Every structure is written in C-alpha cells, then in structure tokens.
PDB file of C-alpha atoms in Angstrom:
ATOM      1  CA  UNK A   1      64.793 158.656  91.932  1.00 59.00           C
ATOM      2  CA  UNK A   2      62.485 161.453  90.848  1.00 74.00           C
ATOM      3  CA  UNK A   3      59.360 160.218  92.625  1.00 93.00           C
ATOM      4  CA  UNK A   4      57.695 162.164  95.424  1.00 96.00           C
ATOM      5  CA  UNK A   5      55.602 160.609  98.191  1.00 97.00           C
ATOM      6  CA  UNK A   6      54.821 163.763 100.204  1.00 97.00           C
ATOM      7  CA  UNK A   7      51.078 163.182  99.716  1.00 96.00           C
ATOM      8  CA  UNK A   8      51.440 159.799 101.470  1.00 97.00           C
ATOM      9  CA  UNK A   9      53.457 160.899 104.498  1.00 97.00           C
ATOM     10  CA  UNK A  10      51.450 160.536 107.729  1.00 96.00           C
ATOM     11  CA  UNK A  11      48.712 158.460 106.031  1.00 97.00           C
ATOM     12  CA  UNK A  12      49.994 154.983 106.897  1.00 97.00           C
ATOM     13  CA  UNK A  13      49.907 152.761 109.953  1.00 98.00           C
ATOM     14  CA  UNK A  14      52.518 152.705 112.663  1.00 98.00           C
ATOM     15  CA  UNK A  15      54.337 149.348 112.537  1.00 98.00           C
ATOM     16  CA  UNK A  16      52.748 148.080 115.770  1.00 97.00           C
ATOM     17  CA  UNK A  17      49.258 148.999 114.525  1.00 98.00           C
ATOM     18  CA  UNK A  18      49.913 147.070 111.309  1.00 98.00           C
ATOM     19  CA  UNK A  19      51.049 143.978 113.214  1.00 97.00           C
ATOM     20  CA  UNK A  20      48.070 144.165 115.572  1.00 97.00           C
ATOM     21  CA  UNK A  21      45.668 144.507 112.629  1.00 97.00           C
ATOM     22  CA  UNK A  22      47.004 141.426 110.827  1.00 97.00           C
ATOM     23  CA  UNK A  23      44.247 138.908 110.135  1.00 97.00           C
ATOM     24  CA  UNK A  24      46.554 136.476 108.316  1.00 97.00           C
ATOM     25  CA  UNK A  25      50.007 135.132 109.163  1.00 96.00           C
ATOM     26  CA  UNK A  26      50.370 137.069 112.423  1.00 96.00           C
ATOM     27  CA  UNK A  27      51.883 134.095 114.260  1.00 97.00           C
ATOM     28  CA  UNK A  28      54.360 133.407 111.449  1.00 96.00           C
ATOM     29  CA  UNK A  29      55.254 137.095 111.329  1.00 97.00           C
ATOM     30  CA  UNK A  30      55.837 137.097 115.086  1.00 97.00           C
ATOM     31  CA  UNK A  31      57.976 133.960 114.877  1.00 97.00           C
ATOM     32  CA  UNK A  32      60.279 135.578 112.288  1.00 97.00           C
ATOM     33  CA  UNK A  33      60.368 138.748 114.366  1.00 97.00           C
ATOM     34  CA  UNK A  34      61.238 136.840 117.538  1.00 97.00           C
ATOM     35  CA  UNK A  35      63.981 134.983 115.646  1.00 97.00           C
ATOM     36  CA  UNK A  36      65.776 138.214 114.702  1.00 97.00           C
ATOM     37  CA  UNK A  37      69.082 139.015 116.348  1.00 96.00           C
ATOM     38  CA  UNK A  38      71.952 141.341 115.548  1.00 97.00           C
ATOM     39  CA  UNK A  39      74.847 139.153 114.448  1.00 96.00           C
ATOM     40  CA  UNK A  40      77.135 142.098 113.733  1.00 96.00           C
ATOM     41  CA  UNK A  41      77.266 144.837 116.367  1.00 97.00           C
ATOM     42  CA  UNK A  42      78.728 147.181 113.723  1.00 97.00           C
ATOM     43  CA  UNK A  43      75.501 146.860 111.732  1.00 98.00           C
ATOM     44  CA  UNK A  44      73.464 147.751 114.794  1.00 97.00           C
ATOM     45  CA  UNK A  45      75.757 150.714 115.491  1.00 98.00           C
ATOM     46  CA  UNK A  46      75.361 151.908 111.895  1.00 98.00           C
ATOM     47  CA  UNK A  47      71.558 151.973 112.166  1.00 98.00           C
ATOM     48  CA  UNK A  48      71.773 153.668 115.577  1.00 98.00           C
ATOM     49  CA  UNK A  49      74.084 156.287 114.044  1.00 97.00           C
ATOM     50  CA  UNK A  50      71.186 157.410 111.840  1.00 97.00           C
ATOM     51  CA  UNK A  51      69.269 158.715 114.870  1.00 96.00           C
ATOM     52  CA  UNK A  52      70.584 162.206 114.109  1.00 93.00           C
ATOM     53  CA  UNK A  53      69.134 162.045 110.575  1.00 93.00           C
ATOM     54  CA  UNK A  54      65.816 163.778 111.212  1.00 94.00           C
ATOM     55  CA  UNK A  55      65.501 164.322 107.457  1.00 96.00           C
ATOM     56  CA  UNK A  56      64.614 160.698 106.646  1.00 97.00           C
ATOM     57  CA  UNK A  57      61.184 159.071 106.430  1.00 97.00           C
ATOM     58  CA  UNK A  58      60.217 155.514 105.524  1.00 98.00           C
ATOM     59  CA  UNK A  59      57.054 154.194 103.892  1.00 98.00           C
ATOM     60  CA  UNK A  60      56.635 150.445 103.500  1.00 98.00           C
ATOM     61  CA  UNK A  61      54.117 148.921 101.119  1.00 98.00           C
ATOM     62  CA  UNK A  62      52.922 145.664 102.678  1.00 98.00           C
ATOM     63  CA  UNK A  63      50.018 143.246 103.208  1.00 98.00           C
ATOM     64  CA  UNK A  64      49.559 140.471 105.750  1.00 97.00           C
ATOM     65  CA  UNK A  65      48.749 137.811 103.129  1.00 97.00           C
ATOM     66  CA  UNK A  66      52.193 138.068 101.483  1.00 96.00           C
ATOM     67  CA  UNK A  67      54.864 135.552 102.452  1.00 95.00           C
ATOM     68  CA  UNK A  68      57.712 137.930 101.585  1.00 97.00           C
ATOM     69  CA  UNK A  69      56.183 140.598 103.852  1.00 98.00           C
ATOM     70  CA  UNK A  70      55.759 138.137 106.723  1.00 97.00           C
ATOM     71  CA  UNK A  71      59.367 137.008 106.366  1.00 97.00           C
ATOM     72  CA  UNK A  72      61.132 140.296 105.475  1.00 98.00           C
ATOM     73  CA  UNK A  73      59.189 143.046 107.235  1.00 98.00           C
ATOM     74  CA  UNK A  74      60.258 141.979 110.754  1.00 98.00           C
ATOM     75  CA  UNK A  75      63.912 142.352 109.736  1.00 98.00           C
ATOM     76  CA  UNK A  76      63.345 145.769 108.179  1.00 98.00           C
ATOM     77  CA  UNK A  77      61.459 146.976 111.250  1.00 98.00           C
ATOM     78  CA  UNK A  78      64.093 145.702 113.701  1.00 98.00           C
ATOM     79  CA  UNK A  79      66.811 147.517 111.742  1.00 98.00           C
ATOM     80  CA  UNK A  80      64.837 150.744 111.381  1.00 98.00           C
ATOM     81  CA  UNK A  81      63.798 150.744 115.040  1.00 97.00           C
ATOM     82  CA  UNK A  82      67.446 151.512 115.843  1.00 97.00           C
ATOM     83  CA  UNK A  83      67.282 154.677 113.682  1.00 97.00           C
ATOM     84  CA  UNK A  84      64.262 156.353 115.323  1.00 96.00           C
ATOM     85  CA  UNK A  85      63.196 157.181 111.758  1.00 97.00           C
ATOM     86  CA  UNK A  86      59.446 157.709 111.279  1.00 97.00           C
ATOM     87  CA  UNK A  87      58.174 154.495 109.657  1.00 98.00           C
ATOM     88  CA  UNK A  88      54.701 153.975 108.218  1.00 98.00           C
ATOM     89  CA  UNK A  89      53.157 150.829 106.778  1.00 98.00           C
ATOM     90  CA  UNK A  90      51.001 151.387 103.708  1.00 98.00           C
ATOM     91  CA  UNK A  91      48.596 148.480 103.219  1.00 98.00           C
ATOM     92  CA  UNK A  92      48.971 147.764  99.516  1.00 98.00           C
ATOM     93  CA  UNK A  93      45.272 147.423  98.727  1.00 97.00           C
ATOM     94  CA  UNK A  94      44.592 150.809 100.322  1.00 97.00           C
ATOM     95  CA  UNK A  95      47.447 152.530  98.461  1.00 97.00           C
ATOM     96  CA  UNK A  96      47.397 151.057  94.949  1.00 97.00           C
ATOM     97  CA  UNK A  97      48.361 154.445  93.489  1.00 97.00           C
ATOM     98  CA  UNK A  98      51.600 154.321  95.463  1.00 97.00           C
ATOM     99  CA  UNK A  99      52.105 150.629  94.715  1.00 98.00           C
ATOM    100  CA  UNK A 100      51.830 151.321  90.999  1.00 97.00           C
ATOM    101  CA  UNK A 101      54.650 153.870  91.270  1.00 96.00           C
ATOM    102  CA  UNK A 102      56.954 151.180  92.701  1.00 97.00           C
ATOM    103  CA  UNK A 103      56.368 148.098  90.568  1.00 95.00           C
ATOM    104  CA  UNK A 104      58.980 145.361  90.377  1.00 94.00           C
ATOM    105  CA  UNK A 105      59.499 144.282  86.780  1.00 90.00           C
ATOM    106  CA  UNK A 106      56.010 145.555  85.986  1.00 89.00           C
ATOM    107  CA  UNK A 107      54.338 143.665  88.845  1.00 91.00           C
ATOM    108  CA  UNK A 108      53.047 144.429  92.311  1.00 96.00           C
ATOM    109  CA  UNK A 109      55.594 142.776  94.594  1.00 96.00           C
ATOM    110  CA  UNK A 110      55.829 143.601  98.288  1.00 98.00           C
ATOM    111  CA  UNK A 111      57.258 144.634 100.638  1.00 98.00           C
ATOM    112  CA  UNK A 112      58.654 147.798  99.102  1.00 98.00           C
ATOM    113  CA  UNK A 113      60.626 149.939 101.535  1.00 98.00           C
ATOM    114  CA  UNK A 114      60.728 153.567 100.385  1.00 98.00           C
ATOM    115  CA  UNK A 115      63.121 156.077 101.925  1.00 98.00           C
ATOM    116  CA  UNK A 116      62.275 159.741 101.419  1.00 98.00           C
ATOM    117  CA  UNK A 117      63.280 163.110 102.788  1.00 97.00           C
ATOM    118  CA  UNK A 118      60.919 165.341 104.761  1.00 96.00           C
ATOM    119  CA  UNK A 119      59.671 166.847 101.502  1.00 96.00           C
ATOM    120  CA  UNK A 120      58.690 163.404 100.249  1.00 97.00           C
ATOM    121  CA  UNK A 121      61.418 163.163  97.621  1.00 97.00           C
ATOM    122  CA  UNK A 122      62.283 159.488  97.214  1.00 98.00           C
ATOM    123  CA  UNK A 123      65.937 158.855  97.971  1.00 97.00           C
ATOM    124  CA  UNK A 124      66.067 155.058  97.698  1.00 97.00           C
ATOM    125  CA  UNK A 125      63.993 151.884  97.815  1.00 97.00           C
ATOM    126  CA  UNK A 126      64.494 148.282  98.838  1.00 98.00           C
ATOM    127  CA  UNK A 127      62.458 145.181  98.158  1.00 96.00           C
ATOM    128  CA  UNK A 128      60.564 143.073  97.749  1.00 97.00           C
ATOM    129  CA  UNK A 129      63.146 140.508  98.823  1.00 97.00           C
ATOM    130  CA  UNK A 130      66.912 140.058  99.200  1.00 97.00           C
ATOM    131  CA  UNK A 131      68.782 140.361  95.900  1.00 97.00           C
ATOM    132  CA  UNK A 132      69.806 136.686  95.766  1.00 96.00           C
ATOM    133  CA  UNK A 133      66.185 135.601  96.252  1.00 96.00           C
ATOM    134  CA  UNK A 134      64.851 138.205  93.803  1.00 96.00           C
ATOM    135  CA  UNK A 135      67.316 136.928  91.190  1.00 96.00           C
ATOM    136  CA  UNK A 136      65.222 133.742  90.900  1.00 96.00           C
ATOM    137  CA  UNK A 137      62.064 135.729  90.074  1.00 94.00           C
ATOM    138  CA  UNK A 138      63.962 138.054  87.737  1.00 94.00           C
ATOM    139  CA  UNK A 139      65.284 135.073  85.755  1.00 95.00           C
ATOM    140  CA  UNK A 140      61.835 133.465  85.737  1.00 95.00           C
ATOM    141  CA  UNK A 141      60.144 136.588  84.364  1.00 92.00           C
ATOM    142  CA  UNK A 142      62.821 137.041  81.702  1.00 93.00           C
ATOM    143  CA  UNK A 143      62.389 133.426  80.578  1.00 95.00           C
ATOM    144  CA  UNK A 144      58.567 133.463  80.836  1.00 93.00           C
ATOM    145  CA  UNK A 145      57.266 136.818  79.631  1.00 90.00           C
ATOM    146  CA  UNK A 146      53.836 135.471  78.592  1.00 91.00           C
ATOM    147  CA  UNK A 147      51.646 135.229  81.695  1.00 91.00           C
ATOM    148  CA  UNK A 148      48.982 133.524  79.601  1.00 93.00           C
ATOM    149  CA  UNK A 149      51.213 130.660  78.463  1.00 95.00           C
ATOM    150  CA  UNK A 150      49.735 127.260  79.264  1.00 96.00           C
ATOM    151  CA  UNK A 151      52.712 126.253  81.432  1.00 96.00           C
ATOM    152  CA  UNK A 152      53.175 129.629  83.199  1.00 95.00           C
ATOM    153  CA  UNK A 153      51.478 128.581  86.467  1.00 95.00           C
ATOM    154  CA  UNK A 154      53.479 125.347  86.679  1.00 96.00           C
ATOM    155  CA  UNK A 155      56.732 127.189  86.051  1.00 95.00           C
ATOM    156  CA  UNK A 156      56.025 129.955  88.580  1.00 94.00           C
ATOM    157  CA  UNK A 157      55.366 127.329  91.260  1.00 95.00           C
ATOM    158  CA  UNK A 158      58.846 125.936  90.584  1.00 96.00           C
ATOM    159  CA  UNK A 159      60.329 129.455  90.773  1.00 95.00           C
ATOM    160  CA  UNK A 160      58.551 130.145  94.074  1.00 94.00           C
ATOM    161  CA  UNK A 161      59.878 126.880  95.515  1.00 95.00           C
ATOM    162  CA  UNK A 162      63.382 127.864  94.392  1.00 95.00           C
ATOM    163  CA  UNK A 163      62.970 131.267  96.060  1.00 95.00           C
ATOM    164  CA  UNK A 164      62.060 129.534  99.332  1.00 93.00           C
ATOM    165  CA  UNK A 165      65.203 127.449  98.929  1.00 94.00           C
ATOM    166  CA  UNK A 166      67.233 130.639  98.470  1.00 95.00           C
ATOM    167  CA  UNK A 167      65.817 132.042 101.704  1.00 95.00           C
ATOM    168  CA  UNK A 168      67.120 128.927 103.417  1.00 92.00           C
ATOM    169  CA  UNK A 169      65.912 127.103 106.501  1.00 88.00           C
ATOM    170  CA  UNK A 170      67.058 129.475 109.202  1.00 91.00           C
ATOM    171  CA  UNK A 171      67.492 133.182 109.731  1.00 94.00           C
ATOM    172  CA  UNK A 172      70.657 133.718 107.675  1.00 95.00           C
ATOM    173  CA  UNK A 173      68.671 135.693 105.102  1.00 96.00           C
ATOM    174  CA  UNK A 174      67.917 138.264 107.818  1.00 97.00           C
ATOM    175  CA  UNK A 175      71.540 139.380 107.980  1.00 97.00           C
ATOM    176  CA  UNK A 176      71.545 139.682 104.179  1.00 97.00           C
ATOM    177  CA  UNK A 177      68.631 142.137 104.435  1.00 98.00           C
ATOM    178  CA  UNK A 178      70.400 144.078 107.190  1.00 98.00           C
ATOM    179  CA  UNK A 179      73.514 144.384 104.996  1.00 98.00           C
ATOM    180  CA  UNK A 180      71.478 145.432 101.941  1.00 98.00           C
ATOM    181  CA  UNK A 181      69.615 148.084 103.943  1.00 98.00           C
ATOM    182  CA  UNK A 182      72.883 149.323 105.449  1.00 98.00           C
ATOM    183  CA  UNK A 183      74.444 149.640 102.000  1.00 98.00           C
ATOM    184  CA  UNK A 184      71.390 151.474 100.688  1.00 97.00           C
ATOM    185  CA  UNK A 185      71.161 153.890 103.626  1.00 98.00           C
ATOM    186  CA  UNK A 186      74.912 154.529 103.457  1.00 97.00           C
ATOM    187  CA  UNK A 187      74.372 155.952  99.988  1.00 95.00           C
ATOM    188  CA  UNK A 188      71.819 158.617 100.984  1.00 94.00           C
TER     189      UNK A 188
END
C-alpha cells in the first residue's frame, strides 16, 4: 500500500481503554459486542492460526459518536482477539493526520482498520463498513458529487437509511465482516 504508520505504533488506546472511555453509545456498543458469536468454527480457527504471526500490528481509527464504529468495531475486536495481535484504537479527532492518509472516497469515514508489519509498513486496510453496506454510500457519492447542492442533505439521509437496511435487523452483518477480515488477512 506504500503508507507507513510506524510513527503511530504504541500511541493509541488498548481496546478496553477505548471502550471504558466512551462517553457516547457505550451501551449500544456493548449490546453489539454481547450479540457477537462465532457462527463458523473454521473462521475462529483461522484467526487463532494467526497467533504465530508476531509480525502483524493493527491500528483502528474510531470515535464513539460514529454509528458504524459502534456497530462494526465489536466484531473486528472479537475476531482480532483470537489472533493475539497488538491492536490499538486511534481516536480520530486525536489522529487527524493518520485519518487523512486513509480517507474513503475523499471523506473521513470510520472505522478504518489498518494492518501493518512491525516496521509500520501498511499491508492492508478494512472499513469503514462491510462492502455491501459501503456500496450504498459509494453509489450515493458518485451520483451526488456536489456537497453544496440544495438537495444533498435530503438525499444523504435516504442513503443512510438504506445503509441501515443493508446492515439488517440482526447480527448477520457480523459474519460478513468476519469473512471480509479473513479474506483480507489471508492475503498478507
């Protein structure tokens, strides 16, 4: 990927410290976390098989006010817990320089899960949401490039509602994230 995050390694919060410091959405976050379960034991075994990979590090750009973080971060953390990989949460507002290196279609969208080696070389990234949910925002931005258009706010509300629909009512989206992370980590 070309980017290097060595200067950010060991500057973030441990996942538990991030959760404990949440001033918004902590209950919702905890509910999504409590709802997580491994539906495919092979997925769990894959993540556990990464325990020998002491060359991997993970930085996650996040903020407690973001609905995608509250919904997606618990899944990412459950999966990565199996790996014993060092994971740090970078609060977006405190790491805007890093955030601006990992924009999504030119915008600050979180969470962004960054996998790097011990030298900080970025190997892969995931986020801010599952591909099928992100597809709604991608289409919206392609069809509405002018943020100053008079109907932009109305249209983005519709897109956000459609993204919620794509997430679905239950926890099915969680297994989608697990599969996407597995595919990504299989490639590095």
